Coordinates of C-alpha atoms and ligand atoms in Angstrom, one line a residue:
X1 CA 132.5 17.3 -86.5
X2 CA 133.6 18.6 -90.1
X3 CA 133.0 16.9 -93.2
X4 CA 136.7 17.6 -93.7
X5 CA 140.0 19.3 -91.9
X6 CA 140.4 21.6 -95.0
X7 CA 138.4 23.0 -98.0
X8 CA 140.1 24.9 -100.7
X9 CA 138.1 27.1 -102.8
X10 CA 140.0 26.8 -106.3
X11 CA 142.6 24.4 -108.2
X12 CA 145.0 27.0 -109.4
X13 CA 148.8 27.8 -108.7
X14 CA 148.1 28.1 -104.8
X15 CA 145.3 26.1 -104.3
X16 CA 146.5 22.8 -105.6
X17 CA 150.0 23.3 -104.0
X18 CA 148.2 23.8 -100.2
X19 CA 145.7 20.6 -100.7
X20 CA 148.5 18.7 -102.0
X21 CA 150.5 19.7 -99.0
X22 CA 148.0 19.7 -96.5
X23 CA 147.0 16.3 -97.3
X24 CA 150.4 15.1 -97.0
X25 CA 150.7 15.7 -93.7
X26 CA 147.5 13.8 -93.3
X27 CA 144.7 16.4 -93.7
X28 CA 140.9 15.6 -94.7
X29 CA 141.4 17.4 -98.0
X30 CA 138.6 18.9 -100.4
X31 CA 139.4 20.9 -103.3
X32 CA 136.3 22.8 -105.7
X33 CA 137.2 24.1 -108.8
X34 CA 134.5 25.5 -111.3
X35 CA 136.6 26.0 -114.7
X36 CA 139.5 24.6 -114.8
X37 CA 142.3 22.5 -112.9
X38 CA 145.3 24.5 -112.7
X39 CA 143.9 27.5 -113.0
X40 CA 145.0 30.7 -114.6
X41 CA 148.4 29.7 -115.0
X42 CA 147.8 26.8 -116.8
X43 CA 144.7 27.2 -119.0
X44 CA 145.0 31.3 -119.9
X45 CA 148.1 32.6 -118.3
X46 CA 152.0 31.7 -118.3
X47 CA 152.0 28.4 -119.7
X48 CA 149.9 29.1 -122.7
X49 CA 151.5 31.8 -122.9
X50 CA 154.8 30.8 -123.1
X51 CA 153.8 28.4 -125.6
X52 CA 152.4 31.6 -128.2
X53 CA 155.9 33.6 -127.4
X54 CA 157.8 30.5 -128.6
X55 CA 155.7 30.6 -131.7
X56 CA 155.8 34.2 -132.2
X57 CA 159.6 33.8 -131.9
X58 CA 160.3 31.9 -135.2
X59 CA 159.4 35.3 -137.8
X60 CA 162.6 36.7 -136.0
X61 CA 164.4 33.5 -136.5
X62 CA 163.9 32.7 -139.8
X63 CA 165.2 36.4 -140.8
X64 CA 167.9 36.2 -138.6
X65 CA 169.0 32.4 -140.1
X66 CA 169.6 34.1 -143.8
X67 CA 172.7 35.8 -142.6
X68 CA 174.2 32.3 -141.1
X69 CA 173.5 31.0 -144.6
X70 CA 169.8 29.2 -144.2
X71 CA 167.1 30.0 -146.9
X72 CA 164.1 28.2 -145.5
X73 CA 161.6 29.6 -148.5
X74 CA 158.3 31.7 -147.7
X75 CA 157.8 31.3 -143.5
X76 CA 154.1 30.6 -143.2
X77 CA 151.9 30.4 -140.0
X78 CA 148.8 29.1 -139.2
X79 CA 147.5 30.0 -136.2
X80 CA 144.6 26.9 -135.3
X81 CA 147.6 25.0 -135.2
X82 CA 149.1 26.5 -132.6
X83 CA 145.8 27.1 -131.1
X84 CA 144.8 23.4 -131.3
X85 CA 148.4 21.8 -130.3
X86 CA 148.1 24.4 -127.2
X87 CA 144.6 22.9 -126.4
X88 CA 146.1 19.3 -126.7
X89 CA 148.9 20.4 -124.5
X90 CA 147.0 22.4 -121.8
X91 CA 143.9 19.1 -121.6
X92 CA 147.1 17.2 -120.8
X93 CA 148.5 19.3 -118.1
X94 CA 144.5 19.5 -116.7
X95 CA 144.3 15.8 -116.3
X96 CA 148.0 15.6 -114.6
X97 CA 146.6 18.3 -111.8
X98 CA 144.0 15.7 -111.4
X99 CA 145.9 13.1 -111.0
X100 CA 148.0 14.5 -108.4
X101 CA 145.2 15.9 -106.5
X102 CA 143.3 12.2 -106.3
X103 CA 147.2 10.8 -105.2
X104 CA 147.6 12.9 -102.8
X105 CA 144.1 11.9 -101.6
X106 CA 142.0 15.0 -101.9
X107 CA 138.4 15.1 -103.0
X108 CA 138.1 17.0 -105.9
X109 CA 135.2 18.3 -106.7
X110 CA 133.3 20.3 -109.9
X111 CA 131.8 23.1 -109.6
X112 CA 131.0 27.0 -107.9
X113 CA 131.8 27.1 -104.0
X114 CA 129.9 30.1 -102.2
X115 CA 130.3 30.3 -98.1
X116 CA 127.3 29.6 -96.3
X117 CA 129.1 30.8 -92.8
X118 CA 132.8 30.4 -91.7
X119 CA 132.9 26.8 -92.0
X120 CA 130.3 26.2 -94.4
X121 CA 130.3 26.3 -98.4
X122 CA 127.9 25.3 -101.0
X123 CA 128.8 23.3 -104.4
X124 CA 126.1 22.2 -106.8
X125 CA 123.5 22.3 -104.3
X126 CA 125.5 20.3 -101.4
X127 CA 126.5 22.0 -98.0
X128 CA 130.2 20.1 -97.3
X129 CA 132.0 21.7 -93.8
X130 CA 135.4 22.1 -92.7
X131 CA 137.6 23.3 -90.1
X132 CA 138.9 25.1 -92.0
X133 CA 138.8 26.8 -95.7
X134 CA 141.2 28.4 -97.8
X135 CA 139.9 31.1 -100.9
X136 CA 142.4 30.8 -103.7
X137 CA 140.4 31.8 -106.1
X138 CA 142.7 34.0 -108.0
X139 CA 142.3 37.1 -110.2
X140 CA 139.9 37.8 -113.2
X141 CA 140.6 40.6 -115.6
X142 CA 138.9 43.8 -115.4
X143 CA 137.5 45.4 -118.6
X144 CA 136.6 49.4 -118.6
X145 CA 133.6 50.2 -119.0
X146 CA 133.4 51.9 -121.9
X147 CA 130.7 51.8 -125.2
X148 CA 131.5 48.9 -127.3
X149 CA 133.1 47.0 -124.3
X150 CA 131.6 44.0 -125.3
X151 CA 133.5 44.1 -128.4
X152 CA 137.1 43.9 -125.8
X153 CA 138.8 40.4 -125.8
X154 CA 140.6 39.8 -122.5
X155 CA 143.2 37.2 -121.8
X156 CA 140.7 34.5 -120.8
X157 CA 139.7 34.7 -124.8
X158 CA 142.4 35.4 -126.6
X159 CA 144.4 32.4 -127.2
X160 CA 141.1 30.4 -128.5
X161 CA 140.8 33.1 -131.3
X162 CA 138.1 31.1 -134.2
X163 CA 140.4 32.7 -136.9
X164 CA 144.0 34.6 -136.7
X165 CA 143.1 38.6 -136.8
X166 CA 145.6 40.5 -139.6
X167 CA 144.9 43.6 -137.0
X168 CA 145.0 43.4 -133.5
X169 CA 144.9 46.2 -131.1
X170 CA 146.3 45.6 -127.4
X171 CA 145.0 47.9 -124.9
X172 CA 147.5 48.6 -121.9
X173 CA 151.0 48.9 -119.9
X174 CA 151.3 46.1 -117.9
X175 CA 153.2 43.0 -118.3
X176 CA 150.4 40.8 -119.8
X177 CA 149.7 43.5 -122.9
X178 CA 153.3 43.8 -123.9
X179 CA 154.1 40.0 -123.9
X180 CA 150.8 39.9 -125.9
X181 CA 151.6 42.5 -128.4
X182 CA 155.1 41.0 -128.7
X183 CA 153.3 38.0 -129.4
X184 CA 150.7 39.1 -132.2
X185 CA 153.7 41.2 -133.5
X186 CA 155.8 38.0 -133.9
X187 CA 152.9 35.9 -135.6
X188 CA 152.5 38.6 -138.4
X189 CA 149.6 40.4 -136.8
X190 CA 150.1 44.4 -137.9
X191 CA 149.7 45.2 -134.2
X192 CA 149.1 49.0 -132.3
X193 CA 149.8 48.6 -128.7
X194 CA 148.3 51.8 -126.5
X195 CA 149.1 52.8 -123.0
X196 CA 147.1 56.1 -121.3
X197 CA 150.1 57.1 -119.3
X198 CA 153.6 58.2 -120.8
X199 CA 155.9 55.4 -120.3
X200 CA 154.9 51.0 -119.9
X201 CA 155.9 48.8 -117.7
X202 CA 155.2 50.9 -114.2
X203 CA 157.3 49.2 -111.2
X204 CA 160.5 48.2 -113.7
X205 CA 163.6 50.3 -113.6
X206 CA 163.2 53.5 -115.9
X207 CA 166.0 52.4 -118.2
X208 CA 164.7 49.4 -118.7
X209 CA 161.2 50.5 -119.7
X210 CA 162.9 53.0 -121.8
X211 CA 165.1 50.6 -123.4
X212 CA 162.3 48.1 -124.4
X213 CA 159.9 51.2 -125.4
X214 CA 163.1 51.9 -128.0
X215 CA 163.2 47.7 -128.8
X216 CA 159.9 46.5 -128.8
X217 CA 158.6 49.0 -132.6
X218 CA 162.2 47.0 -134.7
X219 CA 159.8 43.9 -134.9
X220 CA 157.5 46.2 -136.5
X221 CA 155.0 46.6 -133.5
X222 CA 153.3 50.2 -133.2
X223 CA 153.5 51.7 -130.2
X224 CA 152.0 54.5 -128.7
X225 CA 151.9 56.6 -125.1
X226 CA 149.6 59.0 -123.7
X227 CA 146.6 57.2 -125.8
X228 CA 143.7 55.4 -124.7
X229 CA 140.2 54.2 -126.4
X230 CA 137.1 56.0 -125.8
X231 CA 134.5 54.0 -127.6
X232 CA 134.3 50.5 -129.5
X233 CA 132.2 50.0 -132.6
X234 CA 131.7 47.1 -134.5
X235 CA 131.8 47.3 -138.5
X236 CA 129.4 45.4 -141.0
X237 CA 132.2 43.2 -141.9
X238 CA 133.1 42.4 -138.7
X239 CA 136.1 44.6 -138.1
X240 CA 136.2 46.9 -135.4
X241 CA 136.5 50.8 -135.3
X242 CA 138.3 52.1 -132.5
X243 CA 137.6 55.7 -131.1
X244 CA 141.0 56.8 -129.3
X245 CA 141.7 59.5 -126.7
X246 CA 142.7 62.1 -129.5
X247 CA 140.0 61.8 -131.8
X248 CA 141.5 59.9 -134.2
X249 CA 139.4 56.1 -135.3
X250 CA 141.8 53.0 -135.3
X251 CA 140.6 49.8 -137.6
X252 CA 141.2 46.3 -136.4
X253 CA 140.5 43.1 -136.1
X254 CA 141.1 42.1 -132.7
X255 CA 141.4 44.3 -129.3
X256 CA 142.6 42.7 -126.0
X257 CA 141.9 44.7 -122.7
X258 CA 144.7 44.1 -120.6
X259 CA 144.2 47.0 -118.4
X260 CA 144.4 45.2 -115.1
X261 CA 143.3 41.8 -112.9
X262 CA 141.0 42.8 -109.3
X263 CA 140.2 39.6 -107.3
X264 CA 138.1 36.7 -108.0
X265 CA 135.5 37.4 -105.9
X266 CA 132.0 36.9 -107.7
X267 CA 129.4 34.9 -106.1
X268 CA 131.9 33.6 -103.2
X269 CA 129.5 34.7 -100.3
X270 CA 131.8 36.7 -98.5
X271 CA 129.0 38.7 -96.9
X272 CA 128.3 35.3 -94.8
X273 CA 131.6 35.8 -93.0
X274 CA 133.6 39.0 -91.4
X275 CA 136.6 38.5 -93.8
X276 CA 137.7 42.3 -94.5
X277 CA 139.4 43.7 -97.8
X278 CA 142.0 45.7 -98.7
X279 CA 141.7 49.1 -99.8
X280 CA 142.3 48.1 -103.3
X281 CA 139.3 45.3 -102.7
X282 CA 141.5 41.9 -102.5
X283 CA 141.2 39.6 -99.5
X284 CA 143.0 41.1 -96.5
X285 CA 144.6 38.5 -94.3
X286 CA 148.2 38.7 -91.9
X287 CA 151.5 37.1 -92.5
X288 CA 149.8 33.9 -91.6
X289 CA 147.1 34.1 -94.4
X290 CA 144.2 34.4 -92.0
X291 CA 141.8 36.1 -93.1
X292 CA 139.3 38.6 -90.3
X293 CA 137.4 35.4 -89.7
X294 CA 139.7 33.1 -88.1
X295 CA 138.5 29.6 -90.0
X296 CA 139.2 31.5 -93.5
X297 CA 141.9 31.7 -95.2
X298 CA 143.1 33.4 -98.2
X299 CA 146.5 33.1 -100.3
X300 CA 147.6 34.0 -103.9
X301 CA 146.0 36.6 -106.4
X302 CA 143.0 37.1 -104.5
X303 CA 144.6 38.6 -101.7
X304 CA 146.4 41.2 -104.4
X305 CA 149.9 40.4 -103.9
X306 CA 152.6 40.5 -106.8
X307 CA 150.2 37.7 -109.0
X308 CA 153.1 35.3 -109.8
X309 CA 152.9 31.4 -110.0
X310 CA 155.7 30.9 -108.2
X311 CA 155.0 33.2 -104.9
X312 CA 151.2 31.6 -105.0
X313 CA 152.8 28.1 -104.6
X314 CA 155.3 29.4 -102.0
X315 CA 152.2 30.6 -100.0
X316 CA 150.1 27.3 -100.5
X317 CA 153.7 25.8 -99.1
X318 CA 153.8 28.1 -96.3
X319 CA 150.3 28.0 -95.2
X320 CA 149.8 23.7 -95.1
X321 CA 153.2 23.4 -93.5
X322 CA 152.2 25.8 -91.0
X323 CA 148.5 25.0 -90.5
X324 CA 148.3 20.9 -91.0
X325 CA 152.4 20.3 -90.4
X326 CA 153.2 22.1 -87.5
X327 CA 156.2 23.6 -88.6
X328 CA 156.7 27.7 -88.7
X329 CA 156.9 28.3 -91.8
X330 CA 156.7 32.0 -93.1
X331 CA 157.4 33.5 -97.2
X332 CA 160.3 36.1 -98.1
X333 CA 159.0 38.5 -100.5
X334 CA 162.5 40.1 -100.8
X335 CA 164.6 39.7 -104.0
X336 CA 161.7 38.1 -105.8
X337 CA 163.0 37.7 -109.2
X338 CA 160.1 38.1 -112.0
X339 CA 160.4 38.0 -116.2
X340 CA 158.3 40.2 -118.6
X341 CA 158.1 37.7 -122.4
X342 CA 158.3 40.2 -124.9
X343 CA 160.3 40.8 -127.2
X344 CA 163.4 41.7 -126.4
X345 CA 162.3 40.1 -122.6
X346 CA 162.6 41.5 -119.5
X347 CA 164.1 39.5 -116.1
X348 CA 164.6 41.3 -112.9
X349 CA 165.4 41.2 -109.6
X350 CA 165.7 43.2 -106.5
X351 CA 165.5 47.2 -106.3
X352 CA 164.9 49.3 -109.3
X353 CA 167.1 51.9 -109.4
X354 CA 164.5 54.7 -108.5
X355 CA 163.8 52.2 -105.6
X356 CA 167.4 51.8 -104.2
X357 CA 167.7 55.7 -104.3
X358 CA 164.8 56.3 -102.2
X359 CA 165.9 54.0 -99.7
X360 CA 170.1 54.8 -99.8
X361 CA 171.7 57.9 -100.6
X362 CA 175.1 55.7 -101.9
X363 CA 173.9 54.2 -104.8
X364 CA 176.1 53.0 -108.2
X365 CA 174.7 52.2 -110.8
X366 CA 176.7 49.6 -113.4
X367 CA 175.2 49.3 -117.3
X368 CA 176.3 47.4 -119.9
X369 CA 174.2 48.1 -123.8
X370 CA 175.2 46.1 -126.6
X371 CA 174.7 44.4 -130.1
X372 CA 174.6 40.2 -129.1
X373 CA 177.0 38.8 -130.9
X374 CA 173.9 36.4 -132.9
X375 CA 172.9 39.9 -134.2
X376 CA 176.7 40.7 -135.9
X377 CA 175.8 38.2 -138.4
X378 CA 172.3 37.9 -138.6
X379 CA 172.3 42.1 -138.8
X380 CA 169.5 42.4 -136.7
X381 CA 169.4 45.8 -135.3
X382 CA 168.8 44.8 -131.5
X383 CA 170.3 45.8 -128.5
X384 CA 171.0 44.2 -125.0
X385 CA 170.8 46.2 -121.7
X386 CA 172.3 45.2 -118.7
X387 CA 172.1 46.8 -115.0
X388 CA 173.5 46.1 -111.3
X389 CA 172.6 48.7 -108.6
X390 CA 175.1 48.8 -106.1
X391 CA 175.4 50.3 -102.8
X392 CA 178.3 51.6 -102.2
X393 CA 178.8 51.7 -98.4
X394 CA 178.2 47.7 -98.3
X395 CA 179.1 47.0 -101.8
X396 CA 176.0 44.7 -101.6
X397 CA 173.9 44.5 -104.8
X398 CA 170.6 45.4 -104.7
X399 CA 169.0 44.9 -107.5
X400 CA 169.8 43.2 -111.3
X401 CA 167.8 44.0 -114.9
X402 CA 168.0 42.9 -118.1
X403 CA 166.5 43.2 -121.1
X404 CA 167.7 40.8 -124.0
X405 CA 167.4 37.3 -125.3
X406 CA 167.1 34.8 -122.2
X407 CA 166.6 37.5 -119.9
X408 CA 164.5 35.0 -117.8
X409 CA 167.0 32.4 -117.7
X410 CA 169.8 34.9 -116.6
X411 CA 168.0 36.6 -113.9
X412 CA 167.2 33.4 -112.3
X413 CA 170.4 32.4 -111.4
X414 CA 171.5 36.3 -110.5
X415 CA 168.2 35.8 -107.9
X416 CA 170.3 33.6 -106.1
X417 CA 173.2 35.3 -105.7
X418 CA 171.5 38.5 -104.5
X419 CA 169.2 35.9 -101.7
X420 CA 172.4 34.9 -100.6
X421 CA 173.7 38.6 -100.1
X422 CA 176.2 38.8 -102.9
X423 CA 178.6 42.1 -103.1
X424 CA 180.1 43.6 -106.3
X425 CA 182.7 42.5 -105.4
X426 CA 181.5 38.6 -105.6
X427 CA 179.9 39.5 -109.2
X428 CA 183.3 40.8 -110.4
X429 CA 185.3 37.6 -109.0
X430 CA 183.1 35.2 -110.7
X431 CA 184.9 34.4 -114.0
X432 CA 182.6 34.5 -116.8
X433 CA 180.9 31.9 -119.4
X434 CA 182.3 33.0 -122.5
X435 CA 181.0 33.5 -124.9
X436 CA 177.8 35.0 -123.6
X437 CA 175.4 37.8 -122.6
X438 CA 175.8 36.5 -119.3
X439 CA 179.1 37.1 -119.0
X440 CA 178.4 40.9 -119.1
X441 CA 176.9 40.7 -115.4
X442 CA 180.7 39.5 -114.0
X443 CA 182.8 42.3 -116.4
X444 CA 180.6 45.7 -115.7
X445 CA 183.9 47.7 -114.0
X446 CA 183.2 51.3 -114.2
X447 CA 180.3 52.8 -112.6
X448 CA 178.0 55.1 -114.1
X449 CA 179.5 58.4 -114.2
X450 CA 178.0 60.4 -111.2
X451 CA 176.0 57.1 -110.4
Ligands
FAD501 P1 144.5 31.0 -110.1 O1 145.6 30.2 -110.7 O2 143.9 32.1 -110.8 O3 143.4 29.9 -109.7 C1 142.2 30.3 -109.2 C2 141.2 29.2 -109.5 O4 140.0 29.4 -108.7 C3 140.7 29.2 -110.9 O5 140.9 28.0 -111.5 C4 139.2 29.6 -110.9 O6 138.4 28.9 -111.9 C5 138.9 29.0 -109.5 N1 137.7 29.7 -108.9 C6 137.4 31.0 -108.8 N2 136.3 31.2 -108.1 C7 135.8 30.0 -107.8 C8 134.6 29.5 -107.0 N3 133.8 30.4 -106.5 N4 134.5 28.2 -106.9 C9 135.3 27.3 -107.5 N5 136.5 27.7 -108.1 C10 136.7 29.0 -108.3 N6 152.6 34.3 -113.5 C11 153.9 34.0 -113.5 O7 154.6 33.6 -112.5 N7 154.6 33.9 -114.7 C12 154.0 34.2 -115.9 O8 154.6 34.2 -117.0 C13 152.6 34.6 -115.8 N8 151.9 34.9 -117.0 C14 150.6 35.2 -116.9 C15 149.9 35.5 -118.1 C16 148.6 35.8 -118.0 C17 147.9 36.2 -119.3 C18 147.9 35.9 -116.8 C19 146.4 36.2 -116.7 C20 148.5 35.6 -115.6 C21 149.9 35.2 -115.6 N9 150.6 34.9 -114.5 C22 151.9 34.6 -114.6 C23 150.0 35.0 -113.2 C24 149.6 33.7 -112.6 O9 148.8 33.0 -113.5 C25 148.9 33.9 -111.3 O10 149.7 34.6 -110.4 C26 148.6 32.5 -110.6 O11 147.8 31.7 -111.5 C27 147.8 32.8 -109.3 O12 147.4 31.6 -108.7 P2 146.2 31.5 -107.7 O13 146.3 30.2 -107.1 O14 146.2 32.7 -106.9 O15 144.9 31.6 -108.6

């Protein structure tokens, strides 16, 4: 009756993990992509991404190698080598995603989808049906409008930059502008991060925002609160002049917007179906991710969740076990462990303080701040922060931060042992890896006082 069991609207994190799945367990399969296979993750999110923080890592390392006895000369960087090794790197990846697609016998196919009705969509003038079809169309990034907005670079540009900017200005509080200004920082860019609001990094534990607000201006980056820009003009020479919130006119070379992400929802022909929205305007759909009309579905950033990789694979999981395997299959969103790559980087886990306290009134808090011991020799003036929040009634802890080197890689294995319901007590039984920051996580004894 259908052309095929399932059509998914986007080859990104989710996407390709559901049509993979679904036509595992035997589904007709179509997936339409208009930009690029893998999506944001993999063409202008984490994985290009990572690959810049590694390179905006060296400056740091080269300083720090003189006190171990290195003298490696004048560091130098040149930025379309980076850019062009990425591009190599990321065409690869693209033509993997294919690959897997094709062997797990999906269609894939180029170009814009838009829903004709609930079980109809239109790609380069050609009606194809399912049963059903799943919108993973992800998030796009949402630039103010303010004069000279067309002079903002978002994250979709950035990395493919025609020449490295001496002066870049990031725009923003959230994850993506401080791993960006960490980033431009590192590659030698004299970079001025602004935020409108007091403090970055809303939805992280206070003392760890605080900590990396203290961190983040030793590798020379500029940062300042309570500042926004008001207008954008663009110089005879190319530069940019940059009207902020009080008065004052910042030059640069290069501004990224990273002032938020809203839904990818342009052109999709929603307005043919009854799918509903959230009040913040992403897809609304149940545990289930059924959307208001019963044949759509919707999973990952478009329906406004915590935009992670990882959880939109967990959901493409979830949804073709449960939809084309027959098998109940449902996604945790506790204890979801995320990592912020700036520099020094974030990983967390679990309840923020501030979190924990307004759900328990016996809450301990256990911090550990220190020089690594890399930074003794190298005389780098950085500092570590470690945290555990602790319920005291059930000992059980609720929620793990860092900010340091390897943050990420830490966290990840903490995330498991607060999934499987770990106590303090666990933590402080669990010898330690010495020597290492790690370690810190198993030796934290004394609460905070009155925490
Ligand atoms: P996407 O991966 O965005 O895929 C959606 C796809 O749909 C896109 O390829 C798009 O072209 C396509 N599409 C849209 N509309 C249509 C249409 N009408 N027809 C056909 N195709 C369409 N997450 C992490 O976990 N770790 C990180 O370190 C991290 N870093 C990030 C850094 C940046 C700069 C950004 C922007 C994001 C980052 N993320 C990170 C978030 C992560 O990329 C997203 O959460 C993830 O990609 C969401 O997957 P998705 O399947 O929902 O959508």
């Amino acid at each position: 009756m259908y052309d095929y069991d399932l059509l998914v609207i986007g080859a990104g994190s989710g996407g390709v993990r559901a049509a993979r799945m679904a036509a595992g367990f035997g589904a007709r399969v179509a997936v339409i992509e208009d930009r690029y296979l893998g999506g944001t993750c993999v063409n202008v999110g984490c994985v290009p991404k990572k690959l810049y923080v590694y390179a905006s890592e060296y400056s740091a390392h080269f300083d720090d190698a003189e006190g171990f006895g290195w003298s490696a000369g004048t560091a130098l960087f040149d930025w379309a080598t980076l850019r062009d090794n990425k591009k190599t790197e990321i065409a690869r990846l693209n033509g993997i995603y294919r690959r897997l697609l094709e062997n797990a016998g999906c269609t894939v196919i180029d170009g814009r989808a838009s829903l004709r009705d609930p079980h109809t969509v239109t790609v380069n003038d050609q009606f194809l049906s399912a049963e059903k079809i799943l919108i993973a169309t992800g998030g796009w990034p949402s630039i103010p409008d303010i004069p000279g907005r067309e002079h903002l670079l978002s994250s979709n540009e950035i990395f493919d930059l025609p020449r490295f900017p001496e002066r870049v200005l990031v725009i923003g509080g959230g994850y993506i502008a401080v791993e960006f200004a960490s980033i431009f920082a590192g590659l030698g860019a004299d970079t001025v991060q602004l935020y409108r609001g007091p403090l970055f990094l809303r939805g992280f534990d206070d003392d760890i925002r605080r900590h990396v607000a203290r961190e983040m201006p030793k590798k020379g980056l500029d940062l300042r609160f309570n500042l926004n820009v008001q207008a954008v003009a663009q110089r005879a020479d190319g530069s940019f002049a940059a009207t902020l919130t009080d008065g004052s006119v910042l030059e640069t070379d290069a501004i990224l917007c990273a002032t938020g992400r809203k839904p990818h929802l342009a052109g999709l022909g929603l307005e043919h179906t009854r799918v509903r929205y959230t009040d913040s305007g992403a897809i609304a759909v149940d545990e289930t991710f059924r959307t208001a009309e019963p044949s759509i579905y919707a999973l990952g950033d478009v329906t406004g969740g915590m935009e992670l990789t990882p959880l939109a694979l967990a959901e493409g999981m979830a949804f073709a076990r449960r939809e084309f395997g027959g098998l109940d299959a449902a996604v945790d969103y506790d204890n979801i462990p995320t990592a912020v790559f700036c520099q020094p980087p974030i990983g967390t886990v679990g309840l923020t303080e501030a979190q924990a306290r307004a759900r328990y009134d016996d809450i301990v808090i256990f911090k550990s701040e220190f020089r690594p011991m890399k930074h003794t020799i190298s005389g780098r003036d950085e500092r570590t922060l470690m945290k555990l929040v602790v319920q005291r009634s059930t000992d059980k802890v609720l929620g793990a931060h860092m900010a340091g080197a390897d943050a990420g890689e830490i966290i990840q294995g903490i995330a498991i042992a607060l999934r499987a319901g770990a106590t303090k007590a666990v933590f402080d039984s669990t010898i330690g890896i010495h020597p290492t920051a790690a370690e810190e996580f198993v030796t934290m004894r004394e609460p905070v006082p009155g925490g």
